[in-house]
Coordinates of C-alpha atoms in Angstrom, one line a residue:
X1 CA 67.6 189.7 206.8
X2 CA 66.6 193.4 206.4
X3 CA 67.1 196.7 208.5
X4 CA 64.8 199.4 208.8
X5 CA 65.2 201.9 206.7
X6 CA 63.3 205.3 205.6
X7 CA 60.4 204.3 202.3
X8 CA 62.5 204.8 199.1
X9 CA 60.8 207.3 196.6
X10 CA 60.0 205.2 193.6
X11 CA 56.6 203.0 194.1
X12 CA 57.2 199.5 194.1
X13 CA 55.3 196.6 195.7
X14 CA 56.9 195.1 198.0
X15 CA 56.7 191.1 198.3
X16 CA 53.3 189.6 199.7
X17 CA 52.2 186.6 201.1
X18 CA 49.9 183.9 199.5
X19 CA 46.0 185.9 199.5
X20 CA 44.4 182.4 200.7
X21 CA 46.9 183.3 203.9
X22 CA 48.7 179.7 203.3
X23 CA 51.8 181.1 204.6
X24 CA 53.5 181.0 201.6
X25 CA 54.7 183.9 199.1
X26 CA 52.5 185.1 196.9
X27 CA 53.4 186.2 193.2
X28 CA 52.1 189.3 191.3
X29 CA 52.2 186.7 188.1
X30 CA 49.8 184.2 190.1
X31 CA 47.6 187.3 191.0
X32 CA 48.9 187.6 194.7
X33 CA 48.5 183.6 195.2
X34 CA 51.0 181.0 195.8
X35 CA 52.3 178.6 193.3
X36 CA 49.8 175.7 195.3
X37 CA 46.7 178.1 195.4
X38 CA 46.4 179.7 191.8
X39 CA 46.4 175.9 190.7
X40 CA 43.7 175.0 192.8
X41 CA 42.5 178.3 191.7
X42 CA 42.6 177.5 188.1
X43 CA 41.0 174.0 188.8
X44 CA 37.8 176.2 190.0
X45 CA 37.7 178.2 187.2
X46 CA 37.8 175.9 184.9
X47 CA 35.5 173.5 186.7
X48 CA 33.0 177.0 186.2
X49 CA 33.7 177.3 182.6
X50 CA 33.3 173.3 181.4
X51 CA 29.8 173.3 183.3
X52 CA 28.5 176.8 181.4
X53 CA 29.8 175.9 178.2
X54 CA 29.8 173.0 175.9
X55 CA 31.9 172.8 172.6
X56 CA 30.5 173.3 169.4
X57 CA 30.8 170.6 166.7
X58 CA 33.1 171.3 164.3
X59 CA 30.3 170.1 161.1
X60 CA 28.0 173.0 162.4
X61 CA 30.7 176.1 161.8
X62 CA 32.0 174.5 158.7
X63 CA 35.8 174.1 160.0
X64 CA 37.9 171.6 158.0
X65 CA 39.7 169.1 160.0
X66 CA 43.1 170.5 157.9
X67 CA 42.7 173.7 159.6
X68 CA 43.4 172.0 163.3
X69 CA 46.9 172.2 162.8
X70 CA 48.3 175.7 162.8
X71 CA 50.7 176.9 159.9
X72 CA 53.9 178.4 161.0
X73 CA 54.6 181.8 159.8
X74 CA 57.9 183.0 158.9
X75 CA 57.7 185.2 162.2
X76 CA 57.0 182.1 163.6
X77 CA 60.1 179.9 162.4
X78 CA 62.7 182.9 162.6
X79 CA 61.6 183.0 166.2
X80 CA 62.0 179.2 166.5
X81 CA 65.7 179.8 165.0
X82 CA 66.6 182.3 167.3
X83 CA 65.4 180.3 170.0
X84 CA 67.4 177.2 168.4
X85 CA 70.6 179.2 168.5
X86 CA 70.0 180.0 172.2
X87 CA 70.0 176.6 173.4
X88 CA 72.9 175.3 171.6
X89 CA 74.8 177.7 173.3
X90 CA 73.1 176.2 176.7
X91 CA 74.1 172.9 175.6
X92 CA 77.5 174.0 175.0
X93 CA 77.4 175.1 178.9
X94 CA 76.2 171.9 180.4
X95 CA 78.8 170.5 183.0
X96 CA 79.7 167.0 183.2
X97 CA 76.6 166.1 186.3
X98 CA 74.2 166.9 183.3
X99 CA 75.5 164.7 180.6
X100 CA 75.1 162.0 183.1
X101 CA 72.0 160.0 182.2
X102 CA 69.0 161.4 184.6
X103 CA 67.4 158.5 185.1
X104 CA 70.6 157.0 186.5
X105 CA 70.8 159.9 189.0
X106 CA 67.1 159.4 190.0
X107 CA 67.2 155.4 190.6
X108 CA 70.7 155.5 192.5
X109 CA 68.8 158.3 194.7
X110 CA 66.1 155.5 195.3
X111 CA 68.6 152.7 196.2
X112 CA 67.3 152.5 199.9
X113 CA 63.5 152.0 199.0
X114 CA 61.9 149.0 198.3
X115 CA 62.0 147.8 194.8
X116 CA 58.4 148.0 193.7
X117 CA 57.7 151.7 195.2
X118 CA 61.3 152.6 193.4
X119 CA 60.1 150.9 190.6
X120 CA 56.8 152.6 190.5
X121 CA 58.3 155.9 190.9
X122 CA 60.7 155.5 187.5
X123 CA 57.4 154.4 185.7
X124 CA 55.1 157.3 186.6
X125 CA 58.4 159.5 185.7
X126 CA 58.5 157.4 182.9
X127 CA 55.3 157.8 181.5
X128 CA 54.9 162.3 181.8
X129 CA 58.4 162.8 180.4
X130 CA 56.8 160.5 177.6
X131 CA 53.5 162.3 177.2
X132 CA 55.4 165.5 177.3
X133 CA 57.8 164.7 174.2
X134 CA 54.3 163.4 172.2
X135 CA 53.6 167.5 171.9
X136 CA 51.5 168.4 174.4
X137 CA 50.8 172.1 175.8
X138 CA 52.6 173.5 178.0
X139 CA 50.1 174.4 180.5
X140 CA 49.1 170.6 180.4
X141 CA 52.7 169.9 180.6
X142 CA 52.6 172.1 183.6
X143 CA 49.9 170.2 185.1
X144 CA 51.0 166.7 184.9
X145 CA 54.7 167.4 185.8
X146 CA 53.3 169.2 189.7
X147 CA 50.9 165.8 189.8
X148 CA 53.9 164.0 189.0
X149 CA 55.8 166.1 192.2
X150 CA 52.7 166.1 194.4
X151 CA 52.1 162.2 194.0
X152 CA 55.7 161.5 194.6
X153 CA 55.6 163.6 197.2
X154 CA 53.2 161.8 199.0
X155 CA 54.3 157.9 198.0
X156 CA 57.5 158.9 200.1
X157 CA 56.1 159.6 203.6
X158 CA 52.6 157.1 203.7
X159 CA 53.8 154.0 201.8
X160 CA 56.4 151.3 203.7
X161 CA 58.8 150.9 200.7
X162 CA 60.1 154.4 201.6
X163 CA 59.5 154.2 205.3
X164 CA 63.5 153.8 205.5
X165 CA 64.2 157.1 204.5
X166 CA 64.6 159.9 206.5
X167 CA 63.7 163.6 205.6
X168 CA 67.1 164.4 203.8
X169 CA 66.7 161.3 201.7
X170 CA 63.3 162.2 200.7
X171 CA 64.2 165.8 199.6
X172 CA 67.4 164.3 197.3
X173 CA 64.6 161.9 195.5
X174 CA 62.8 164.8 195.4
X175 CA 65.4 167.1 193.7
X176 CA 66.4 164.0 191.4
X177 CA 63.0 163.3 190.0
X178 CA 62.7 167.4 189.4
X179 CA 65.6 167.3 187.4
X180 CA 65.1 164.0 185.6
X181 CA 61.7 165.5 184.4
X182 CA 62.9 168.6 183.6
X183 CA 66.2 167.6 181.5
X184 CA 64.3 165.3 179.4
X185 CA 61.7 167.8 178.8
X186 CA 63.3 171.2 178.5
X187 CA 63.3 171.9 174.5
X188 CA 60.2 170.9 174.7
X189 CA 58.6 173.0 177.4
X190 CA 61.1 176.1 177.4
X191 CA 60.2 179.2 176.1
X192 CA 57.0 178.4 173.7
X193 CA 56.2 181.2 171.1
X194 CA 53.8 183.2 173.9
X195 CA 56.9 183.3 176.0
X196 CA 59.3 184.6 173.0
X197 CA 56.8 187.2 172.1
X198 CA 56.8 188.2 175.9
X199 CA 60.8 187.9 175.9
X200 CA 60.9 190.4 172.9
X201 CA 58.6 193.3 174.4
X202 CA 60.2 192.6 177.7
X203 CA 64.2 193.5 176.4
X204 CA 62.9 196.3 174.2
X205 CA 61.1 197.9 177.2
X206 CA 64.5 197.3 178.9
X207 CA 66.2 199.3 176.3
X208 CA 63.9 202.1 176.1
X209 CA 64.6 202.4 180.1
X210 CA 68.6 202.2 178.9
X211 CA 68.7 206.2 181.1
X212 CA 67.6 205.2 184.6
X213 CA 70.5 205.0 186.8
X214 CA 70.9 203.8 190.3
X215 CA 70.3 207.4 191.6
X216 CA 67.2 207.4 190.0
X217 CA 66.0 204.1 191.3
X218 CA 67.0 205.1 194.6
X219 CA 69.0 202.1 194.1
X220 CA 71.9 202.4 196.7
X221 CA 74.7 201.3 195.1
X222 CA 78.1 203.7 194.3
X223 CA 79.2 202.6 191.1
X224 CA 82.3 204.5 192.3
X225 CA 83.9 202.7 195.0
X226 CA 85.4 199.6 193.5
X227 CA 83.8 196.8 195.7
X228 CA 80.4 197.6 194.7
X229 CA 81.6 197.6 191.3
X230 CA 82.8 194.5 191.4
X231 CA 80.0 193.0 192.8
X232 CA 78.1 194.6 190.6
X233 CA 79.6 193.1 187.7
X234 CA 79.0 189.9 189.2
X235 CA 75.6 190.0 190.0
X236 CA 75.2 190.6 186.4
X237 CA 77.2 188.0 185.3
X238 CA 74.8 185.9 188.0
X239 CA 71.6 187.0 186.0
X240 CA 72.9 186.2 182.5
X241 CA 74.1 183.3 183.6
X242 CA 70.5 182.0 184.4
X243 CA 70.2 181.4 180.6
X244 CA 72.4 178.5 180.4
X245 CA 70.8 176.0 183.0
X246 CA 68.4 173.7 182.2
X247 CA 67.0 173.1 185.5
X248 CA 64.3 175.3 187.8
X249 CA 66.7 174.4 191.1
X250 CA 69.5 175.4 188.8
X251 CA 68.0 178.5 187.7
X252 CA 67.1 179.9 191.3
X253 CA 70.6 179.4 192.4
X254 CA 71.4 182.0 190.2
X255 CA 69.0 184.3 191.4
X256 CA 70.0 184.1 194.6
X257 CA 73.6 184.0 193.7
X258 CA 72.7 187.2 191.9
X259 CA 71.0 188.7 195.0
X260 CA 73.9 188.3 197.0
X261 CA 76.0 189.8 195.0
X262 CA 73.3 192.9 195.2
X263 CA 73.5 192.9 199.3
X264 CA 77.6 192.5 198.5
X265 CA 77.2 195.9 196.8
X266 CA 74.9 197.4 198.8
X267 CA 77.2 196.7 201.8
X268 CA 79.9 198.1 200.1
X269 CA 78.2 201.4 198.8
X270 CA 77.3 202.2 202.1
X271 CA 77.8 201.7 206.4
X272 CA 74.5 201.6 206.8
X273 CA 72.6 198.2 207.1
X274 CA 70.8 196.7 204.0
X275 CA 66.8 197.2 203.9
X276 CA 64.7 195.6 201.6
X277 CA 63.8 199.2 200.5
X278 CA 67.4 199.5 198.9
X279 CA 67.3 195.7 197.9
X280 CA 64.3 195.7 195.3
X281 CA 65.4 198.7 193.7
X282 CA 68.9 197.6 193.6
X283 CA 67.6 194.1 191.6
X284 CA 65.6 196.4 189.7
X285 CA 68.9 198.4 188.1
X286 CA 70.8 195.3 188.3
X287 CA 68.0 194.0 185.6
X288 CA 68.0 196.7 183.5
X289 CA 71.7 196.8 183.7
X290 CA 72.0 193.0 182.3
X291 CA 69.2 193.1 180.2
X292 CA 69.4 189.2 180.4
X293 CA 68.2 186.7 177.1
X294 CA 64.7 185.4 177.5
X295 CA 64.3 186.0 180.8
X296 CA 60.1 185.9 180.9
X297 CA 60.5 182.6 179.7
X298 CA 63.3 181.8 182.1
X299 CA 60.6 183.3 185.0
X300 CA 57.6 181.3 183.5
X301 CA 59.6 178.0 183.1
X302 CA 60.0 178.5 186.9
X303 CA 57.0 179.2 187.8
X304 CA 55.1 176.5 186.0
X305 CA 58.1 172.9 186.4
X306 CA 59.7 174.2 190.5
X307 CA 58.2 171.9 192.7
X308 CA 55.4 173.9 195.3
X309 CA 58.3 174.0 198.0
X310 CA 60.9 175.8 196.2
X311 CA 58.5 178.5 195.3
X312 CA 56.8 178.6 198.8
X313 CA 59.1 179.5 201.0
X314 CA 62.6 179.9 201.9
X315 CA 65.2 182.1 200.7
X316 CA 65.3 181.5 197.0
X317 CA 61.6 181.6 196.9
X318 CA 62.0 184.9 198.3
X319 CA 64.2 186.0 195.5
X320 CA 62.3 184.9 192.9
X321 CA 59.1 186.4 194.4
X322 CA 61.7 189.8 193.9
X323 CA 62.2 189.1 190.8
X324 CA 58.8 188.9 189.4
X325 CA 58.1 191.9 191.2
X326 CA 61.4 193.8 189.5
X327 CA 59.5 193.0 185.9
X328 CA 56.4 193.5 186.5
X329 CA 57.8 197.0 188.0
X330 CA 59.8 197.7 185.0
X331 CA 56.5 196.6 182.8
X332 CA 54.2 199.2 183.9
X333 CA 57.1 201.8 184.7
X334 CA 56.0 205.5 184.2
X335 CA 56.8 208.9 185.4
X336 CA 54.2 208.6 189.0
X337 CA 56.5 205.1 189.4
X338 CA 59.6 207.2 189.7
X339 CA 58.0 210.8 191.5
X340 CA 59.5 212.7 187.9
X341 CA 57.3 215.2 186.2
X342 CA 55.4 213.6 183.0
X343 CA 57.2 216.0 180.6
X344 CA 60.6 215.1 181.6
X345 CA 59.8 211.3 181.6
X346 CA 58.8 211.8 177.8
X347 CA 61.8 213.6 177.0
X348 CA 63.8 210.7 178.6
X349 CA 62.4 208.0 177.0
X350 CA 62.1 209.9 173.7
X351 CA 66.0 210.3 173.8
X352 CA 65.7 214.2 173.8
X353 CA 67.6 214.0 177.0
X354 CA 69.9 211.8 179.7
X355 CA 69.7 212.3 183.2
X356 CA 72.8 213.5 185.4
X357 CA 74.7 210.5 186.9
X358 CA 76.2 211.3 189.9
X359 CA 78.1 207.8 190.1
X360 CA 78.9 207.9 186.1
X361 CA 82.1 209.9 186.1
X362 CA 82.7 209.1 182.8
X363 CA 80.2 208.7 180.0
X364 CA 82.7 205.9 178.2
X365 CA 82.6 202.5 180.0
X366 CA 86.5 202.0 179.2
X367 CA 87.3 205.3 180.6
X368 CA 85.2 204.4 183.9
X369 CA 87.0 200.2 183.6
X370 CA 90.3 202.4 183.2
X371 CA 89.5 204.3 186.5
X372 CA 89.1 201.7 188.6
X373 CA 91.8 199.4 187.6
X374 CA 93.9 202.7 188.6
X375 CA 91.9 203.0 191.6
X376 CA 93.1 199.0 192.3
X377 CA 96.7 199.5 191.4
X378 CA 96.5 202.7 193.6
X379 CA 95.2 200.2 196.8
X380 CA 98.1 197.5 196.0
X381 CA 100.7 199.9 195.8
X382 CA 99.8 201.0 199.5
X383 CA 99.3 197.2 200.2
X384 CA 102.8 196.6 199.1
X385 CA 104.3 199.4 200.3
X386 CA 102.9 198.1 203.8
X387 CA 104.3 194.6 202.9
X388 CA 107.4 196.0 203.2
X389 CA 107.7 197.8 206.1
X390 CA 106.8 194.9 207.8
X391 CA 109.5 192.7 206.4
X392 CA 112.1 195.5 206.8
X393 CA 110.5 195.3 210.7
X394 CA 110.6 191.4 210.8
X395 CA 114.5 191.5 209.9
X396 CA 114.9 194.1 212.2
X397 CA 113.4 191.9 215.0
X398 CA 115.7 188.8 213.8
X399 CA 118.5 190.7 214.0
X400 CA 118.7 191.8 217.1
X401 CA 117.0 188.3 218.3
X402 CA 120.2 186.8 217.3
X403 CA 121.9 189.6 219.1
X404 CA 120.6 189.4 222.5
X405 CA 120.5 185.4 221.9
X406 CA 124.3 185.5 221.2
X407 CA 124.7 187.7 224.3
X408 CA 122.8 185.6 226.6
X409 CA 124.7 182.5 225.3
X410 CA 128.3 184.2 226.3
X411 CA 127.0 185.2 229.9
X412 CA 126.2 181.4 230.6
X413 CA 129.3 180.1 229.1
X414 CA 131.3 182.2 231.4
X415 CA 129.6 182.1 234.7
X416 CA 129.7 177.8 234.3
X417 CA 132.9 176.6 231.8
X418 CA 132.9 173.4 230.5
X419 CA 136.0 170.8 230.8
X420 CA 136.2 168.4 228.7
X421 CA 138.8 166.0 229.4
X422 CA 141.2 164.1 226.6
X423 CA 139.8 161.4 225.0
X424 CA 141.5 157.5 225.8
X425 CA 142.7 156.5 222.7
X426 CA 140.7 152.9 221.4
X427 CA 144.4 150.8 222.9
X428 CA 144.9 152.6 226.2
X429 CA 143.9 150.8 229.3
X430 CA 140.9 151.6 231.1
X431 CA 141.4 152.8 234.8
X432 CA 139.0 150.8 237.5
X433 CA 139.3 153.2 240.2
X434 CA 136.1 155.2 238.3
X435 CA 138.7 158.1 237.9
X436 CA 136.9 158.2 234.5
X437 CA 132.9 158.6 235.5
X438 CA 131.5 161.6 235.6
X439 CA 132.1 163.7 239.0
X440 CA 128.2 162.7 240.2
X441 CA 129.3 158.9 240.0
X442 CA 132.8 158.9 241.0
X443 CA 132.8 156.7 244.5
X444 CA 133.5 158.5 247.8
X445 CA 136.0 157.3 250.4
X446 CA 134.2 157.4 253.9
X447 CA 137.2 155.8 255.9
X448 CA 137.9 151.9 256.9
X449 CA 135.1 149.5 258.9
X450 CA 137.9 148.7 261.4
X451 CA 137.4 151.9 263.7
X452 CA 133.4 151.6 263.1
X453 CA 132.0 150.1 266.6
X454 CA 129.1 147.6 266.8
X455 CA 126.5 147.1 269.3
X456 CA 124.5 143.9 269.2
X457 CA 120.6 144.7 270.3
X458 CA 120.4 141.5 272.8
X459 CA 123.2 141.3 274.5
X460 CA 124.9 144.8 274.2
X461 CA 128.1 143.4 273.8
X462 CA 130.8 145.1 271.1
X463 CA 133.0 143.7 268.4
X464 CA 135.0 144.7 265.8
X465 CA 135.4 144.7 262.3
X466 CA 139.1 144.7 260.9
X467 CA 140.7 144.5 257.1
X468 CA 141.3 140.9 257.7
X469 CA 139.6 138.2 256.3
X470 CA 139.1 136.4 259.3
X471 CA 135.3 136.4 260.4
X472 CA 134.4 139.0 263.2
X473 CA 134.9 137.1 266.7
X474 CA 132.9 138.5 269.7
X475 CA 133.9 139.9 272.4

C-alpha cells in the first residue's frame, strides 16, 4: 500500500496491532486492543469489580428515590438542541435506500433461509432495537447490539436453516441486520452528552491549532499545484460528509473515501511514492483543515455499533485505526510533538504569531480560489489550443486523402475504359444469337461436326457425322 520513505519529523504513532496479538488492529481509544479484546477485556474487569464490591442500600446513605433521575441543566438542554438541529439536517440528507423500511431490507436479505431461523433472527433484532428505545445506556446499548452481531453471526454458519447460503449471502444478512439495528436506534445512541462535551473540547482544540500548516506537519501535500488542491477539497468534503450518515458501514466509507482523496493529493504534490509516513500526517492537516461537526461522537458511535469485522481488519478498518490515531495526536499536541522550541509554540497558539506558509501564496482564500481557477483556464487554453492543431492536421490529412484518392481513381479509369452499350428499348426484339450477354458468356464457334472423325474403340472402324438429319451410318 505504502513505500518506504525517510521517518517524518513530527512524533506520531503509527498504527498497531491488537496487544493480545489476535491479528487484528488495535486502537489507541481501546488501549492498543482490538474492538473483540477490550470487550472481553471489560468483561474481566468488571467481573473483578462486582466480586470486591457490593452496593450500598440506598436507606443507609439517606438518598431519596426522587433523586435517581437526573435534572437536566440548561447546559444540558441547549446541548440537546444543538444536537437536535444536527440531525435534522442528517435527516434532510437521507437518500431514498434509507427511507426504505429496515426491517424489509433485512427479511428480503433472509429470503433463502429457512423460515423459523429467518424468523428468529427478526425477533432477537426485534427485541434489542426495542430494549434500546426503552432508554437504556449507551454502553449497555453497546453491549447487546455486538451480542446481537456475534449471535447472528454464529446462527448463520452452524444451524441448517442457513446452511443454503454461501459466504456472500451471509455477509449481506450481515450488513442488513447492522443497519436495521442501527437506523432504528441512532437518536437514541448517537452522540450522548459525554460524547458532546468531548465534541466541544475536541473542535476548540482544532481551532486553537487553526496555524499549523502542511509544511509544518510534514504533511506532503502542495497546496499549489491544482490537482492536490482539488483533492484536497474533496477529501474535506469526504470528512464533513461523515456527519450526515446514519450508519457505521456508511460512515467508514467516508473515511476511506476521504483517505483516498489524501493518497490522490499526495500523488499529485509529489513523483515520489506515497508512505504512510506522509499519509498520517496528511489526514492529520486534512482534520484540522475540515474541522468536521461532532466528530468524537461520530468515532465513538463507530467504535461501540461496527460489527468486530469491519473494525478488525481490512482497509477501512485501517483508516479508521488512522483516524483515531489523527485525534488523539492532535489531543495531546505540543511543541516536542512538532520538534519547535517551547517559546515559539506558545507564541503560536497565543496568536502572537503565524508561521510562514510556503504553499499559502496568498493569505485570502479568494485570492488563492482566484489563482487557481486562472492556473485552470491557463491549462485549457493550451488544451484547446492543442485541439486545434490537430483538427487543422486532420483536414489537412482529408484533403489530400481525397486527393491522392481522386488521382488513383483517374489512373484505373484510363488504363481499363468501360463500354457500355445502348440500352434496348422495352418494344425492341431481343436477339437469340447471345450478341447481348456479356463477352465471358457469349458462345464460341469451334467449326461444324461434319469434318470431325470418329473412331469406334472395338472395331476401329470410322464414320462420319454430317449437318443432315439422317442418323450416322457406318462405314
Amino acid at each position: 500500500m505504502f513505500s518506504k520513505k525517510k521517518p517524518s519529523k513530527i512524533h506520531i504513532e503509527t498504527v498497531k496491532m491488537c496487544k493480545n496479538k489476535c491479528g487484528f488492529y488495535g486502537n489507541v481509544q481501546w488501549q492498543g486492543y482490538c474492538s473483540s479484546c477490550w470487550r472481553e477485556y471489560n468483561r474481566e474487569n468488571l467481573k473483578k469489580t462486582n466480586h470486591k464490591t457490593l452496593p450500598i442500600p440506598k436507606q443507609i446513605v439517606g438518598i431519596d428515590e426522587s433523586s435517581d433521575v437526573p435534572k437536566s441543566s440548561p447546559k444540558t438542554e441547549r446541548k440537546r438542541r444543538l444536537k437536535d438541529v444536527l440531525k435534522r439536517k442528517i435527516d434532510g440528507k437521507d437518500s431514498q435506500e434509507d427511507r426504505v423500511n429496515p426491517y424489509a431490507q433485512l427479511t428480503e436479505s433472509l429470503g433463502k433461509s429457512k423460515k423459523d431461523g429467518a424468523l428468529e433472527i427478526l425477533k432477537k433484532t426485534r427485541n434489542v432495537v426495542d430494549k434500546i428505545k426503552s432508554g437504556i445506556t449507551v454502553e449497555n446499548s453497546s453491549d447487546i447490539v455486538q451480542e446481537l452481531y456475534n449471535s447472528v453471526a454464529e446462527k448463520l454458519e452452524t444451524e441448517n436453516a442457513f446452511i443454503k447460503l454461501n459466504m456472500s449471502e451471509r455477509r449481506t444478512i450481515l450488513d442488513k441486520l447492522e443497519k436495521c439495528v442501527c437506523q432504528l436506534t441512532y437518536s437514541e445512541v448517537f452522540s450522548p452528552p459525554d460524547d458532546e462535551q468531548e465534541d466541544l473540547t475536541l473542535q476548540n482544540r482544532i481551532r486553537s491549532l487553526h496555524w499549523l500548516n502542511a509544511q509544518l506537519l510534514d504533511a506532503g501535500i502542495d497546496e499549489t499545484k491544482p490537482a492536490a488542491s482539488e483533492a484536497l477539497d474533496s477529501a474535506i468534503h469526504a470528512i464533513v460528509d461523515l456527519n450526515s450518515k446514519q450508519t457505521p458501514s456508511d460512515k467508514l466509507e467516508c473515511i476511506m473515501l476521504c483517505s483516498q482523496h489524501i493518497m490522490t493529493a499526495l500523488k499529485a504534490s509529489s513523483d515520489q511514492p506515497v508512505s504512510a509516513d506522509n499519509f498520517l500526517p496528511a489526514l492529520i492537516f486534512v482534520v484540522l483543515r475540515a474541522n468536521p461537526p461532532l466528530l468524537k461522537s461520530n468515532e465513538s458511535y463507530i467504535m461501540r455499533f461496527a460489527s468486530p469485522e469491519r473494525l478488525g481488519s481490512g482497509e477501512q478498518a485501517y483508516y479508521f485505526t488512522n483516524l483515531s490515531g489523527a485525534l488523539q495526536f492532535i489531543a495531546q499536541l505540543d511543541a516536542d510533538s512538532l520538534s519547535m522550541p517551547y517559546e515559539e509554540f506558545e507564541r503560536y497558539m497565543r496568536g502572537e504569531a503565524i508561521p510562514g506558509d510556503p504553499g499559502k501564496v496568498y493569505g485570502c482564500e479568494q485570492l488563492r480560489l482566484m489563482k487557481l481557477n486562472f492556473t485552470v483556464l491557463e491549462e485549457l487554453l493550451v488544451g484547446q489550443k492543442s485541439l486545434a492543431n490537430e483538427v487543422e492536421m486532420l483536414q489537412t490529412d482529408m484533403i489530400n486523402f481525397e486527393q491522392d484518392f481522386r488521382r488513383k481513381l483517374t489512373e484505373v479509369i484510363e488504363k481499363t475504359p468501360i463500354s457500355l452499350k445502348k440500352p434496348i428499348a422495352p418494344d425492341a426484339e431481343t436477339p437469340t444469337d447471345g450478341s447481348m450477354l456479356p463477352s465471358p458468356l457469349i458462345p464460341q464457334s469451334t467449326g461444324t461436326l461434319a469434318s470431325i472423325p470418329v473412331t469406334t474403340c472395338f472395331t476401329g472402324s470410322t464414320f462420319e457425322i454430317d449437318n443432315s438429319d439422317e442418323t450416322p451410318s457406318l462405314l
